[in-house]
Amino acid sequence: MPRQQQHGEDYPEQQQQYQEQQQHPLQERPQEQQQQSAPPRNPLKVFVCGDDSSGRSSLVALLTTGQFPEQSFRTLGIEVHQGTLDGRNGEGIPVAYWEGRGSAAHFSPGSLLGYSIGSDAVVVVYNPQLRGGAAARVKAYREATTGEPGRDVPTVVVAGRADLLSEAALAKIRNDDDWFPVSARTGMNVSRLRDWLAAHLQGRRDI
């Protein structure tokens, strides 16, 4: 009469593995399994407003996609576009560009402030070809978008579609750290705007 088999008697390798697991029940996982991807960071908010026909939408498209749009459409209300800027050590800074039509015909100063609340930076794009005082319009935009109590919001002013200006008109535009001409079509000073945004967003929310 055949003898009864004992548990594990005919499976020496499996029995040895079982015994080793019992002796070392808390084995560490391989390092690649322990590492977990960092949670995604919330994008920083950049509010972009300004005159109609200032090249604002094309500029935002270039900042987010790296390409000049062949077709442009009139902005209706507020549009949000996701993009990334190069931060220190090559780290990407996630950015949400809130673009809105800023003319007085569409937004009152109060509503502009409402949409710009929580912004980490503001970009005012004005049309230098419009008649009337550009300085007064820019002042109104700045006051309407940076008046949030208790917050110091960095603001840059750019003269859009500067490639359409004559040399004489271009020479009259203020050109310093926080105010300069740009052109999405030719790329004029677009990298300068990117650098400005990266520098001023770098210290926001511990980025």
XYZ file of C-alpha atoms in Angstrom:
207
model
C 0.000 0.000 0.000
C 1.596 3.305 -1.116
C 2.550 5.677 1.626
C 0.760 8.977 2.005
C 2.734 11.910 0.605
C 3.783 14.578 3.081
C 3.101 18.252 2.287
C 5.883 19.571 0.106
C 7.755 16.297 -0.008
C 7.691 16.022 -3.810
C 8.275 19.778 -4.373
C 11.611 20.585 -2.733
C 12.177 23.865 -4.627
C 8.750 25.281 -3.765
C 9.173 24.156 -0.159
C 12.528 25.934 0.093
C 11.063 29.155 -1.304
C 8.179 28.911 1.128
C 10.519 28.496 4.082
C 12.659 31.460 2.968
C 9.582 33.639 2.713
C 8.558 32.632 6.216
C 12.002 33.519 7.544
C 12.056 36.901 5.724
C 8.417 37.941 5.414
C 9.148 41.672 4.987
C 11.299 41.860 1.912
C 11.751 45.232 0.274
C 10.444 45.744 -3.192
C 12.866 46.552 -5.979
C 13.793 50.231 -6.040
C 12.012 50.868 -9.320
C 8.769 49.618 -7.776
C 9.171 51.801 -4.689
C 9.539 55.010 -6.662
C 6.276 56.733 -7.347
C 5.768 59.496 -9.846
C 5.369 62.937 -8.329
C 1.810 64.247 -8.354
C 1.142 66.729 -11.163
C 1.451 70.365 -10.172
C -1.380 72.789 -10.640
C -0.627 75.200 -13.472
C 0.231 78.785 -12.690
C -2.312 81.296 -13.948
C -1.284 83.950 -16.459
C -4.049 86.382 -17.358
C -3.707 87.832 -20.874
C -5.870 90.803 -21.816
C -5.755 93.878 -24.002
C -7.018 95.576 -27.121
C -8.903 93.913 -29.918
C -6.793 93.203 -33.023
C -3.601 93.345 -30.990
C -2.359 89.863 -31.907
C -3.172 88.609 -28.426
C -4.633 85.238 -29.499
C -1.776 84.547 -31.919
C 0.721 85.349 -29.197
C -0.937 82.918 -26.771
C -1.016 80.242 -29.479
C 2.693 80.730 -30.101
C 3.463 80.524 -26.382
C 1.505 77.293 -25.954
C 2.115 75.422 -29.214
C 5.293 76.994 -30.547
C 3.589 77.708 -33.852
C 1.983 80.767 -35.379
C -1.647 80.013 -36.249
C -2.476 80.357 -39.927
C -6.058 81.165 -38.996
C -7.168 83.265 -36.067
C -10.631 83.690 -34.625
C -12.127 86.385 -32.473
C -11.939 85.496 -28.798
C -15.347 85.066 -27.222
C -15.304 85.724 -23.503
C -12.520 83.850 -21.731
C -10.442 81.053 -23.250
C -7.931 78.954 -21.304
C -4.863 77.469 -22.994
C -2.353 75.111 -21.356
C 1.371 75.509 -21.858
C 4.797 74.961 -20.297
C 7.725 77.265 -19.641
C 11.325 76.265 -19.018
C 12.273 76.820 -15.391
C 15.523 76.447 -13.533
C 17.435 73.202 -14.045
C 15.305 72.519 -17.092
C 12.175 71.900 -15.033
C 8.921 72.603 -16.816
C 6.601 75.215 -15.317
C 2.963 74.353 -16.119
C 1.034 77.455 -17.120
C -2.625 78.134 -17.839
C -3.044 81.203 -20.035
C -6.415 82.836 -19.418
C -7.044 84.948 -22.488
C -9.874 87.450 -22.558
C -11.045 90.280 -24.698
C -10.187 93.303 -22.658
C -11.781 96.180 -24.499
C -14.216 98.325 -22.576
C -16.953 97.282 -24.975
C -16.834 93.718 -23.641
C -15.530 93.864 -20.071
C -15.924 96.422 -17.362
C -12.958 96.931 -15.013
C -14.861 94.993 -12.353
C -15.367 91.943 -14.550
C -11.740 92.002 -15.674
C -10.681 91.907 -12.030
C -13.091 89.035 -11.441
C -11.529 86.926 -14.175
C -7.976 87.844 -13.189
C -8.352 86.916 -9.501
C -5.726 84.360 -8.522
C -3.396 85.272 -11.372
C 0.317 84.722 -10.879
C 1.169 87.156 -13.679
C -0.643 89.476 -16.090
C 0.221 90.171 -19.734
C -1.340 93.306 -21.250
C -1.265 93.297 -25.053
C -2.187 96.607 -26.651
C -2.565 97.612 -30.271
C -0.111 100.435 -31.016
C -1.956 101.232 -34.251
C -5.143 102.291 -32.495
C -5.772 105.977 -32.252
C -5.855 107.449 -28.814
C -3.522 107.248 -25.893
C -2.053 103.786 -25.482
C -0.714 104.754 -22.057
C -4.211 105.517 -20.775
C -5.592 102.201 -22.054
C -2.698 100.238 -20.596
C -3.157 102.004 -17.258
C -6.818 101.019 -17.226
C -5.984 97.378 -17.998
C -3.331 97.260 -15.293
C -5.593 98.797 -12.673
C -8.425 96.438 -13.639
C -6.350 93.255 -13.438
C -3.895 93.841 -10.608
C -6.175 95.404 -8.028
C -6.726 92.230 -6.023
C -6.272 93.199 -2.357
C -3.201 91.822 -0.630
C -1.522 90.464 -3.763
C 1.391 91.816 -5.757
C 0.864 90.535 -9.289
C 3.759 91.072 -11.730
C 2.625 92.635 -15.004
C 4.283 92.974 -18.391
C 3.005 95.242 -21.172
C 3.667 94.370 -24.811
C 2.837 96.216 -28.018
C 1.382 93.561 -30.290
C 1.776 93.125 -34.046
C 4.892 95.256 -33.947
C 6.023 93.844 -37.291
C 3.379 96.043 -38.972
C 4.882 99.243 -37.599
C 7.262 101.508 -39.425
C 10.750 101.921 -38.030
C 9.841 105.386 -36.820
C 6.720 104.154 -35.007
C 8.596 101.190 -33.559
C 11.280 103.498 -32.193
C 8.642 105.419 -30.224
C 7.469 102.345 -28.297
C 8.763 102.038 -24.798
C 11.354 99.292 -24.577
C 12.481 98.116 -21.141
C 12.187 95.123 -18.826
C 8.406 95.294 -18.344
C 7.270 96.975 -21.572
C 8.398 96.121 -25.094
C 7.127 95.395 -28.635
C 6.329 91.846 -29.793
C 5.199 90.071 -32.932
C 3.828 86.538 -32.978
C 4.159 86.397 -36.762
C 7.892 87.143 -36.886
C 8.758 85.980 -33.368
C 10.021 89.428 -32.374
C 10.764 89.410 -28.621
C 8.644 86.281 -28.018
C 11.574 84.541 -26.326
C 12.018 87.704 -24.283
C 8.409 87.405 -23.117
C 8.923 83.732 -22.275
C 11.997 84.605 -20.234
C 10.083 87.347 -18.416
C 7.268 84.956 -17.533
C 9.630 82.192 -16.401
C 11.615 84.607 -14.229
C 8.521 86.037 -12.534
C 6.677 82.730 -12.190
C 9.716 80.859 -10.871
C 9.177 81.974 -7.296
C 5.383 81.680 -7.269
C 3.869 78.794 -5.281
C 7.319 77.352 -4.547
C 7.965 76.418 -8.195
